[in-house]
Each structure stands twice: as structure tokens, then as C-alpha cells.
Amino acid sequence: MHEFSIAMDIVDIATSSAMKEEATVVKEIEIEIGQLSGVVMEALEFSLEAAVKGTILENARRNLIIVEGKARCTQCLTEYDTDTLFKPCPMCQACAPDVIQGRDLRVKSLIVE
Ligand SMILES: [Zn+2]
């Protein structure tokens, strides 16, 4: 499952940054998920549940934030919201979007102790 390896990466990233701060417990983790990242939210939550077992993230509150997709038309430069990578421009109907937001998945912040 795609989401499981993503969950493992999140745990790795969070664990190493918590270690850098000499934290022993992570209280909260904030994760940003782009609407266009291709990640299935439910699958990711389920995978995280398993991936945090036995790590310092085990009891952390997980805050998953969806980042909306945004594209810029490469023909007329209109910016518009999109939930797919191929949505045509609402102004000129060209199907040449340049995705400018919502593609990434990242650990935004950690609250540690
Ligand atoms: Zn356009």
C-alpha cells in the first residue's frame, strides 16, 4: 500500500526532528496533505495508526490538514482551484494547468516534550 510507505516516511521525519530537539514524547504532529498529492486520507490515517506503534509518536495527536489544489493556466495565467491535475482553465478552456499548490505532503510541525 502506497500510503503505508508514506506513513513510515512521516514517522521517520518526525522522529529524527524530535530527536534533534532531544524530545522524549511528541504530543502533536501536524501533517499537510495536498489535495492533488494522490494520497487517500482514510488509508493514510489507518497506516499512521500502525506506523506510530512503539515510536515516540505513539500517543501524539495527529492533525491532518488538507491543502487545496491550485493551478495556473499556462495560456492565460488565470489562477484557479482544482481538485484534479487536469482541470481545464475556466477562462480560456485550455487544458494546460501548472499546478502551484496542493501537490505535496509534509510534516508541518511537531509539539514535543
Ligand atoms: Zn486559461
Coordinates of N, CA and C and ligand atoms in Angstrom, one line a residue:
M1 N 0.8 -1.2 0.0 CA 0.0 0.0 0.0 C 0.9 1.3 0.0
H2 N 0.6 2.1 -0.9 CA 1.3 3.4 -1.1 C 1.3 4.2 0.2
E3 N 0.1 4.4 0.8 CA 0.0 5.2 2.0 C 0.9 4.7 3.1
F4 N 1.1 3.4 3.2 CA 1.9 2.9 4.3 C 3.3 3.3 4.3
S5 N 3.9 3.4 3.1 CA 5.3 3.8 3.0 C 5.3 5.3 3.3
I6 N 4.3 6.1 2.9 CA 4.2 7.5 3.2 C 4.2 7.7 4.7
A7 N 3.4 6.9 5.4 CA 3.2 6.9 6.8 C 4.6 6.6 7.5
M8 N 5.3 5.7 7.0 CA 6.6 5.3 7.6 C 7.6 6.5 7.4
D9 N 7.5 7.2 6.2 CA 8.4 8.3 6.0 C 8.0 9.4 7.0
I10 N 6.7 9.7 7.2 CA 6.3 10.7 8.1 C 6.9 10.4 9.5
V11 N 6.8 9.2 9.9 CA 7.3 8.8 11.3 C 8.8 9.0 11.3
D12 N 9.5 8.6 10.3 CA 11.0 8.8 10.2 C 11.3 10.3 10.4
I13 N 10.7 11.1 9.6 CA 11.0 12.5 9.6 C 10.7 13.1 11.0
A14 N 9.5 12.8 11.5 CA 9.1 13.3 12.8 C 10.0 12.8 13.9
T15 N 10.4 11.6 13.8 CA 11.2 11.0 14.9 C 12.6 11.7 14.9
S16 N 13.2 11.9 13.7 CA 14.5 12.5 13.7 C 14.5 13.9 14.1
S17 N 13.4 14.6 13.7 CA 13.4 16.1 14.1 C 13.1 16.2 15.6
A18 N 12.3 15.2 16.2 CA 12.1 15.2 17.6 C 13.4 14.9 18.4
M19 N 14.2 14.0 17.8 CA 15.4 13.6 18.5 C 16.4 14.8 18.5
K20 N 16.4 15.5 17.4 CA 17.3 16.7 17.3 C 17.0 17.7 18.5
E21 N 15.7 17.7 18.8 CA 15.4 18.6 19.9 C 15.4 17.9 21.3
E22 N 16.0 16.7 21.3 CA 16.1 15.9 22.5 C 14.7 15.7 23.2
A23 N 13.7 15.6 22.4 CA 12.4 15.3 22.9 C 12.2 13.8 23.2
T24 N 11.4 13.5 24.2 CA 11.1 12.1 24.5 C 9.7 11.7 24.1
V25 N 8.9 12.7 24.0 CA 7.5 12.5 23.7 C 7.0 13.5 22.6
V26 N 6.4 13.1 21.6 CA 5.7 14.0 20.7 C 4.2 14.1 21.1
K27 N 3.8 15.3 21.4 CA 2.4 15.5 21.8 C 1.5 15.7 20.7
E28 N 2.0 16.3 19.6 CA 1.1 16.6 18.5 C 1.9 16.7 17.2
I29 N 1.4 16.2 16.2 CA 2.1 16.3 14.9 C 1.0 16.8 13.9
E30 N 1.5 17.8 13.1 CA 0.7 18.4 12.1 C 1.2 18.0 10.7
I31 N 0.3 17.5 10.0 CA 0.7 17.0 8.6 C -0.1 17.7 7.6
E32 N 0.5 18.3 6.6 CA -0.2 18.9 5.5 C -0.3 17.9 4.3
I33 N -1.5 17.7 3.8 CA -1.7 16.8 2.7 C -2.3 17.6 1.5
G34 N -1.6 17.7 0.5 CA -2.1 18.3 -0.7 C -3.3 17.5 -1.3
Q35 N -4.3 18.2 -1.7 CA -5.4 17.6 -2.4 C -5.0 16.9 -3.6
L36 N -3.9 17.3 -4.2 CA -3.5 16.7 -5.5 C -2.3 15.7 -5.3
S37 N -2.0 15.4 -4.1 CA -0.9 14.5 -3.8 C -1.2 13.1 -4.1
G38 N -2.4 12.7 -4.3 CA -2.8 11.4 -4.7 C -2.9 10.5 -3.4
V39 N -2.8 11.1 -2.2 CA -2.9 10.3 -1.0 C -4.3 10.2 -0.6
V40 N -4.7 9.0 -0.3 CA -6.1 8.7 0.2 C -6.1 8.9 1.7
M41 N -6.8 9.9 2.2 CA -6.8 10.3 3.6 C -7.1 9.2 4.5
E42 N -8.1 8.4 4.3 CA -8.5 7.3 5.2 C -7.4 6.3 5.3
A43 N -6.8 6.0 4.1 CA -5.8 5.0 4.1 C -4.5 5.5 4.8
L44 N -4.3 6.8 4.7 CA -3.1 7.4 5.4 C -3.4 7.3 7.0
E45 N -4.5 7.7 7.4 CA -4.8 7.7 8.8 C -4.7 6.3 9.4
F46 N -5.2 5.3 8.6 CA -5.1 3.9 9.0 C -3.6 3.5 9.1
S47 N -2.9 3.9 8.1 CA -1.4 3.5 8.1 C -0.7 4.2 9.2
L48 N -1.0 5.4 9.5 CA -0.3 6.1 10.5 C -0.5 5.4 11.9
E49 N -1.8 5.1 12.1 CA -2.1 4.3 13.3 C -1.2 3.2 13.6
A50 N -0.9 2.4 12.5 CA 0.0 1.3 12.6 C 1.5 1.7 12.7
A51 N 1.8 2.7 11.9 CA 3.2 3.1 11.8 C 3.8 3.8 13.1
V52 N 2.9 4.4 13.9 CA 3.4 5.1 15.1 C 3.6 4.1 16.3
K53 N 3.1 2.9 16.2 CA 3.2 1.9 17.3 C 4.7 1.8 17.7
G54 N 4.9 1.9 19.0 CA 6.3 1.7 19.5 C 7.3 2.8 19.2
T55 N 6.8 4.0 18.7 CA 7.7 5.1 18.4 C 7.3 6.2 19.4
I56 N 8.1 7.3 19.4 CA 7.7 8.4 20.3 C 6.5 9.2 19.8
L57 N 6.0 8.7 18.7 CA 4.8 9.4 18.2 C 3.5 8.6 18.6
E58 N 3.7 7.6 19.3 CA 2.6 6.7 19.5 C 1.3 7.4 20.1
N59 N 1.6 8.3 21.0 CA 0.4 9.0 21.6 C 0.2 10.4 21.2
A60 N 0.9 10.7 20.1 CA 0.7 12.1 19.6 C -0.6 12.3 18.9
R61 N -1.2 13.5 19.1 CA -2.4 13.8 18.5 C -2.0 14.1 17.0
R62 N -2.8 13.5 16.1 CA -2.5 13.7 14.7 C -3.4 14.7 14.1
N63 N -2.8 15.7 13.6 CA -3.6 16.8 13.0 C -3.4 16.8 11.5
L64 N -4.3 16.3 10.7 CA -4.1 16.2 9.3 C -4.9 17.4 8.6
I65 N -4.1 18.2 7.9 CA -4.6 19.4 7.2 C -4.6 19.2 5.7
I66 N -5.8 19.4 5.1 CA -5.8 19.3 3.7 C -5.5 20.6 3.0
V67 N -4.6 20.6 2.1 CA -4.2 21.8 1.4 C -4.9 21.8 0.0
E68 N -5.7 22.7 -0.3 CA -6.4 22.7 -1.6 C -5.5 22.9 -2.8
G69 N -6.0 22.2 -3.8 CA -5.2 22.3 -5.1 C -5.5 23.6 -5.8
K70 N -4.4 24.2 -6.3 CA -4.5 25.4 -7.1 C -3.6 25.3 -8.4
A71 N -4.1 25.8 -9.5 CA -3.4 25.7 -10.7 C -3.3 27.1 -11.4
R72 N -2.3 27.3 -12.2 CA -2.3 28.5 -13.0 C -2.3 28.1 -14.5
C73 N -3.2 28.7 -15.2 CA -3.2 28.3 -16.7 C -2.0 28.8 -17.4
T74 N -1.3 27.9 -18.1 CA -0.1 28.4 -18.8 C -0.4 29.2 -20.1
Q75 N -1.7 29.3 -20.5 CA -2.0 30.0 -21.6 C -2.4 31.5 -21.3
C76 N -3.3 31.6 -20.3 CA -3.8 33.0 -20.0 C -3.4 33.4 -18.6
L77 N -2.7 32.6 -17.8 CA -2.2 32.9 -16.5 C -3.3 33.1 -15.4
T78 N -4.5 32.6 -15.7 CA -5.5 32.7 -14.6 C -5.2 31.6 -13.6
E79 N -5.4 32.0 -12.3 CA -5.2 31.0 -11.2 C -6.6 30.5 -10.8
Y80 N -6.7 29.2 -10.6 CA -8.0 28.6 -10.2 C -7.8 27.4 -9.3
D81 N -8.9 27.2 -8.6 CA -8.9 26.0 -7.7 C -9.2 24.7 -8.5
T82 N -8.5 23.7 -8.1 CA -8.7 22.4 -8.8 C -8.5 21.2 -7.9
D83 N -9.3 20.2 -8.2 CA -9.1 19.0 -7.4 C -8.6 17.9 -8.2
T84 N -8.2 18.2 -9.5 CA -7.5 17.2 -10.3 C -6.3 17.9 -10.9
L85 N -5.4 17.1 -11.5 CA -4.2 17.6 -12.2 C -4.5 18.1 -13.6
F86 N -5.7 17.8 -14.1 CA -6.0 18.1 -15.5 C -7.3 18.9 -15.7
K87 N -7.6 19.7 -14.7 CA -8.8 20.5 -14.9 C -8.6 21.7 -15.8
P88 N -9.4 21.8 -16.9 CA -9.2 22.9 -17.8 C -9.4 24.3 -17.2
C89 N -8.8 25.3 -17.8 CA -8.9 26.6 -17.3 C -10.4 27.1 -17.5
P90 N -10.9 27.8 -16.4 CA -12.3 28.3 -16.5 C -12.4 29.5 -17.4
M91 N -11.3 30.2 -17.7 CA -11.3 31.4 -18.5 C -11.2 31.0 -20.0
C92 N -10.2 30.3 -20.4 CA -9.9 30.1 -21.8 C -10.1 28.6 -22.2
Q93 N -10.5 27.7 -21.2 CA -10.7 26.3 -21.6 C -9.5 25.5 -22.0
A94 N -8.4 26.2 -21.9 CA -7.1 25.4 -22.3 C -6.9 24.4 -21.2
C95 N -6.4 23.2 -21.5 CA -6.1 22.2 -20.5 C -4.6 22.2 -20.4
A96 N -4.1 23.2 -19.8 CA -2.6 23.3 -19.6 C -2.3 23.9 -18.3
P97 N -2.8 23.2 -17.2 CA -2.6 23.8 -15.9 C -1.2 23.6 -15.4
D98 N -0.7 24.6 -14.7 CA 0.6 24.4 -14.0 C 0.2 24.4 -12.5
V99 N 0.4 23.2 -11.9 CA -0.1 23.1 -10.5 C 0.8 23.9 -9.6
I100 N 0.3 24.8 -8.8 CA 1.1 25.7 -8.0 C 0.9 25.4 -6.5
Q101 N -0.1 24.6 -6.2 CA -0.3 24.3 -4.8 C -1.1 23.0 -4.6
G102 N -0.8 22.2 -3.6 CA -1.6 21.1 -3.3 C -1.0 19.8 -3.8
R103 N 0.2 19.8 -4.2 CA 0.8 18.5 -4.7 C 1.6 17.8 -3.6
D104 N 2.0 18.5 -2.5 CA 2.9 18.0 -1.6 C 2.3 17.4 -0.3
L105 N 3.1 16.6 0.3 CA 2.7 16.1 1.6 C 3.9 16.4 2.5
R106 N 3.6 17.1 3.6 CA 4.8 17.4 4.5 C 4.4 17.4 6.0
V107 N 5.4 17.2 6.8 CA 5.2 17.3 8.2 C 5.4 18.8 8.5
K108 N 4.3 19.5 8.9 CA 4.3 20.9 9.1 C 4.9 21.3 10.5
S109 N 4.5 20.7 11.5 CA 5.0 21.0 12.8 C 4.9 19.9 13.8
L110 N 5.7 19.9 14.9 CA 5.6 19.0 15.9 C 5.6 19.7 17.2
I111 N 4.8 19.2 18.2 CA 4.8 19.7 19.5 C 5.4 18.6 20.4
V112 N 6.6 18.9 21.0 CA 7.3 17.9 21.7 C 7.5 18.3 23.2
E113 N 7.9 17.3 23.9 CA 8.2 17.5 25.3 C 9.5 17.0 25.7
Ligands
ZN1 ZN -6.6 29.9 -19.4

